[in-house]
PDB file of C-alpha atoms in Angstrom:
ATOM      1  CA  UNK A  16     -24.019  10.158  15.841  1.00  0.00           C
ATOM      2  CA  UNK A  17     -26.419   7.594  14.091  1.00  0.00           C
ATOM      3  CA  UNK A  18     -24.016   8.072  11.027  1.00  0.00           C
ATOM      4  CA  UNK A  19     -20.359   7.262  12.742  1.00  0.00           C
ATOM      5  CA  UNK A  20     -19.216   3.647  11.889  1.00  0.00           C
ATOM      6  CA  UNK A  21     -17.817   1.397  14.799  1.00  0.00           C
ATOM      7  CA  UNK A  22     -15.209  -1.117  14.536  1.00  0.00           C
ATOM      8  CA  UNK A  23     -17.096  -4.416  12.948  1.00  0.00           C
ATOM      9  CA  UNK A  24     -18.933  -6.684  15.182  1.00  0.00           C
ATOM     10  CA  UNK A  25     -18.542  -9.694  13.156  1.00  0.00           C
ATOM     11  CA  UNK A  26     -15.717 -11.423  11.948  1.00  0.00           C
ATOM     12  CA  UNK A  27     -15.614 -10.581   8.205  1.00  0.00           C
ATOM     13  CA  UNK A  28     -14.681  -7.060   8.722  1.00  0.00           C
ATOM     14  CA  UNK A  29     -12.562  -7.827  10.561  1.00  0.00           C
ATOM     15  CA  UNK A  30     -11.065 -10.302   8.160  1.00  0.00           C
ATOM     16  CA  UNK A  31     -11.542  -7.405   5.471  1.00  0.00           C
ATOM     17  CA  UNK A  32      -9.549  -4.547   7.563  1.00  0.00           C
ATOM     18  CA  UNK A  33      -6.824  -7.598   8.541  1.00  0.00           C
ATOM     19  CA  UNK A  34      -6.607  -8.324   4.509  1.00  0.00           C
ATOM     20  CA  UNK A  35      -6.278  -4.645   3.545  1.00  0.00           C
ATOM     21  CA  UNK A  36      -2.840  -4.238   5.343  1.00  0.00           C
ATOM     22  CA  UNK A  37      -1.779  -8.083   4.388  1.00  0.00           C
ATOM     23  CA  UNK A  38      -2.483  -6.742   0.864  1.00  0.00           C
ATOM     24  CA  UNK A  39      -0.108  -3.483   1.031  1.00  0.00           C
ATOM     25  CA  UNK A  40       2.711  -5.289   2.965  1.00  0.00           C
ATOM     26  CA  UNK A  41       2.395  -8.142   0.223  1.00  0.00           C
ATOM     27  CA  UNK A  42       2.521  -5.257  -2.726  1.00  0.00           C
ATOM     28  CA  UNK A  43       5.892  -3.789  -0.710  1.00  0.00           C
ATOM     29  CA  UNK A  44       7.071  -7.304  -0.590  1.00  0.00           C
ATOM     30  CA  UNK A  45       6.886  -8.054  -4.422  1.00  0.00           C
ATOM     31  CA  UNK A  46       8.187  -4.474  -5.727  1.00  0.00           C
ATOM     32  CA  UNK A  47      11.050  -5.020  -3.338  1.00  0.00           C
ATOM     33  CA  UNK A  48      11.479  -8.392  -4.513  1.00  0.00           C
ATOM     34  CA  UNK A  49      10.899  -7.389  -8.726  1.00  0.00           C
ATOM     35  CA  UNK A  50      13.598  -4.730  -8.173  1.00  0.00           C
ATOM     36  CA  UNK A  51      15.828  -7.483  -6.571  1.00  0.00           C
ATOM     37  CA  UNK A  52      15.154  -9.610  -9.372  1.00  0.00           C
ATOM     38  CA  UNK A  53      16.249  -7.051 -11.696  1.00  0.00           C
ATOM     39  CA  UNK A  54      19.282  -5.832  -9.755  1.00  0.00           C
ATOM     40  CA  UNK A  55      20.245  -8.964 -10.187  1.00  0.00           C
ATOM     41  CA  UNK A  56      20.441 -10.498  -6.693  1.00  0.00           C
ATOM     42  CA  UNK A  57      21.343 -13.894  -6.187  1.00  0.00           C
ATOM     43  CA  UNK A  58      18.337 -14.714  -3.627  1.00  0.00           C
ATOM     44  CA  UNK A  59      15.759 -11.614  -4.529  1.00  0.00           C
ATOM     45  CA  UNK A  60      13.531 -12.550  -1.454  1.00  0.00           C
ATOM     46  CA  UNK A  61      15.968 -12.492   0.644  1.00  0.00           C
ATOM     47  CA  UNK A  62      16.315  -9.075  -0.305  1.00  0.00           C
ATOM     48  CA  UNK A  63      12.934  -8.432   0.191  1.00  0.00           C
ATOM     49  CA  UNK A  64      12.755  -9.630   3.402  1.00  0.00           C
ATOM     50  CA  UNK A  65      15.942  -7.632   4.134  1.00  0.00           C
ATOM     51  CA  UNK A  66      14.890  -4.227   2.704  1.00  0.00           C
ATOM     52  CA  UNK A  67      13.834  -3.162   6.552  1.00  0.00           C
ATOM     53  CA  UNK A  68      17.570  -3.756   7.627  1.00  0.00           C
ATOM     54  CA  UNK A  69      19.261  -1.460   5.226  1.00  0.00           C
ATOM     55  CA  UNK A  70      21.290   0.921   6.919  1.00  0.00           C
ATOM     56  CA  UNK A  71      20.430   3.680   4.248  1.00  0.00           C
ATOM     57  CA  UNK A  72      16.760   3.275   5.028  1.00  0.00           C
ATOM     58  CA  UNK A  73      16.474   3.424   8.522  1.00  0.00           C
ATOM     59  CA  UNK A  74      12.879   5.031   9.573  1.00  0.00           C
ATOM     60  CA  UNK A  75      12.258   5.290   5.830  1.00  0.00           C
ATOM     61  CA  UNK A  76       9.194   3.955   6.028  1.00  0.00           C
ATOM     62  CA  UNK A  77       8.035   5.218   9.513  1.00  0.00           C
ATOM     63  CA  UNK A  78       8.555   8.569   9.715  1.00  0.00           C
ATOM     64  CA  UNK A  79       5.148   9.062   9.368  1.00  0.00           C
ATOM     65  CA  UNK A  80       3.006  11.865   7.033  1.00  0.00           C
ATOM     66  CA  UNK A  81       3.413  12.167   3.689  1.00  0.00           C
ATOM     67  CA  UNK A  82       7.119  12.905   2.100  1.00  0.00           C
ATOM     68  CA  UNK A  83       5.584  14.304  -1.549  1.00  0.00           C
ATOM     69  CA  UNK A  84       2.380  16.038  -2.793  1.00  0.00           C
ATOM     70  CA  UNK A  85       2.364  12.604  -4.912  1.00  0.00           C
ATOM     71  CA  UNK A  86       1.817  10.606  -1.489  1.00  0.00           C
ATOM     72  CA  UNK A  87      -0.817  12.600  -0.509  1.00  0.00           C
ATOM     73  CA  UNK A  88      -2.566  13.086  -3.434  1.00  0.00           C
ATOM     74  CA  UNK A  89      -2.738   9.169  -3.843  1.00  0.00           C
ATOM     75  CA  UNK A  90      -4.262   8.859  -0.569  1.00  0.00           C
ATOM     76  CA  UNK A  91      -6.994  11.648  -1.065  1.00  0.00           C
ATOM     77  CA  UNK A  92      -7.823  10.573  -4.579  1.00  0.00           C
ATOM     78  CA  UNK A  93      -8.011   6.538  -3.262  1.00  0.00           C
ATOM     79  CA  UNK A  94     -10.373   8.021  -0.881  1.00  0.00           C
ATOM     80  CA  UNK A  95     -12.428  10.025  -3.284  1.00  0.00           C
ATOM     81  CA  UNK A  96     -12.517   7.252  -5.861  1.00  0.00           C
ATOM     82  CA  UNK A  97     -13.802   4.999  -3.028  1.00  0.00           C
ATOM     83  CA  UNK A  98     -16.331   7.313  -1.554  1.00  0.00           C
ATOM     84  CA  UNK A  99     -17.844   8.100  -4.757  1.00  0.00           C
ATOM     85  CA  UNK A 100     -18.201   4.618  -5.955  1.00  0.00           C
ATOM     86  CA  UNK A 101     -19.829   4.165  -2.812  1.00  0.00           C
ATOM     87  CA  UNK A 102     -22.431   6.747  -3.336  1.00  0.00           C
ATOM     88  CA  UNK A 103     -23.024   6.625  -7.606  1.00  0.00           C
ATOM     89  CA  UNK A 104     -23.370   3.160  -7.178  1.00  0.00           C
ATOM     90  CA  UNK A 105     -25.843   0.503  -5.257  1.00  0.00           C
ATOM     91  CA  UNK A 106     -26.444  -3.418  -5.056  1.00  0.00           C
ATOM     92  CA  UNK A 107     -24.411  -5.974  -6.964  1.00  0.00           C
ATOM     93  CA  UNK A 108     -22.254  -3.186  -9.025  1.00  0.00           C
ATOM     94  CA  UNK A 109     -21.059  -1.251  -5.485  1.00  0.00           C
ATOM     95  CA  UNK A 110     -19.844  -4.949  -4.137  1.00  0.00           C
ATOM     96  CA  UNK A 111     -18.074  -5.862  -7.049  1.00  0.00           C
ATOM     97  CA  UNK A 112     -16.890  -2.300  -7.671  1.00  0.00           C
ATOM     98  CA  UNK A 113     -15.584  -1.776  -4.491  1.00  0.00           C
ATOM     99  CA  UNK A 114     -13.799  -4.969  -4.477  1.00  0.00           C
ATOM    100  CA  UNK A 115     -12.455  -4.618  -7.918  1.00  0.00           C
ATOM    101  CA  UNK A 116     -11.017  -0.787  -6.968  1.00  0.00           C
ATOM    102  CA  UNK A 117      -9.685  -0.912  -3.287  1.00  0.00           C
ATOM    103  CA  UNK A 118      -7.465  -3.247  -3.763  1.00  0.00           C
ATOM    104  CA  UNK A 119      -6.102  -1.906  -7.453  1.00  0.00           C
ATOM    105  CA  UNK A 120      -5.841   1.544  -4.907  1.00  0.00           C
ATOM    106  CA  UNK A 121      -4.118  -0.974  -2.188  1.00  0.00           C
ATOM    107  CA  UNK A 122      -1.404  -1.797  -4.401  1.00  0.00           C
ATOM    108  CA  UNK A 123      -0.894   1.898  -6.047  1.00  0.00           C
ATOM    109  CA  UNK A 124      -0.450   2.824  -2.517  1.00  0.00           C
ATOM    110  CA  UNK A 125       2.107   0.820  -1.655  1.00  0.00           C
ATOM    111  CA  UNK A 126       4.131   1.240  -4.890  1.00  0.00           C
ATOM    112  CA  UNK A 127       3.631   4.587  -4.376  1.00  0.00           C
ATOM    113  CA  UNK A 128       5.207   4.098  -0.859  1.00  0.00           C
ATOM    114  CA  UNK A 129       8.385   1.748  -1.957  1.00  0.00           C
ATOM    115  CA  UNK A 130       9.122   4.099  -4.791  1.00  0.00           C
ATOM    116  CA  UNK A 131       9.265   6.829  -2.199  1.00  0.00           C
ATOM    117  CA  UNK A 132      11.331   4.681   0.170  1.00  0.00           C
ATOM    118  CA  UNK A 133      13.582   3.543  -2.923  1.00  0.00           C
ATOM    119  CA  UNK A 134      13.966   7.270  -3.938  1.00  0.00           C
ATOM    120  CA  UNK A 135      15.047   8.252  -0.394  1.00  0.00           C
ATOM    121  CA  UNK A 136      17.413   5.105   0.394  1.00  0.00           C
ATOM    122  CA  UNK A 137      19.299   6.017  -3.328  1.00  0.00           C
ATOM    123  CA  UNK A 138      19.459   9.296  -1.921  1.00  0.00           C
ATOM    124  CA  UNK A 139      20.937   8.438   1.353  1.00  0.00           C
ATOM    125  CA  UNK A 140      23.752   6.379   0.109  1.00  0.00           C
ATOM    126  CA  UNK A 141      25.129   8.520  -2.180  1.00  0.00           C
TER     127      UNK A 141
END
């Protein structure tokens, strides 16, 4: 078990896990506020905000697993993509890598996600 990784002792990886999920829930904020925008709302973040209390979407976004074969394949290939920077790479070019990719991969995720949850809601009130 010399391999397994714990949870981070110190607080920057923390900070770094905490700034992950801030990143996707700010990515769901903006596409739900750019399709606002272009909708035409009056007060597009207010609409953002309010995109949990649609009565279409209810447990749209937590349901939980993956809805499409597009969902999941995201999430393997992020995975892949960040695994094999990891290991083709070492030093300087790894950091900056890393931190140039994850969080492109953060945001692609969670567009990925809101188109998913925009798809289903359009579904669901028709």
């Amino acid at each position: 078990m010399t391999l397994a990784r714990a949870l981070p002792d110190d607080g920057l990886g923390w900070w770094l896990y905490l700034g992950t999920g801030f990143l996707y829930a700010l990515g769901r904020l903006f596409f739900a506020w750019l399709q606002a925008r272009r909708e035409g709302d009056g007060h597009p973040v207010r609409a953002a905000f309010a995109e949990d209390d649609d009565p279409y979407g209810k447990n749209v976004a937590f349901r939980g697993g993956f809805r499409s074969y597009r969902q999941f394949f995201g999430f393997v290939g992020s995975g892949v993509a960040v695994v094999v920077v990891a290991m083709l790479t070492d030093g300087r070019p790894r950091v900056v890598l890393l931190w140039v990719i994850i969080p492109l991969l953060v945001i692609a995720l969670s567009y990925l996600d809101f188109f998913m949850a925009r798809k289903e809601r359009a579904s669901a009130a028709q």
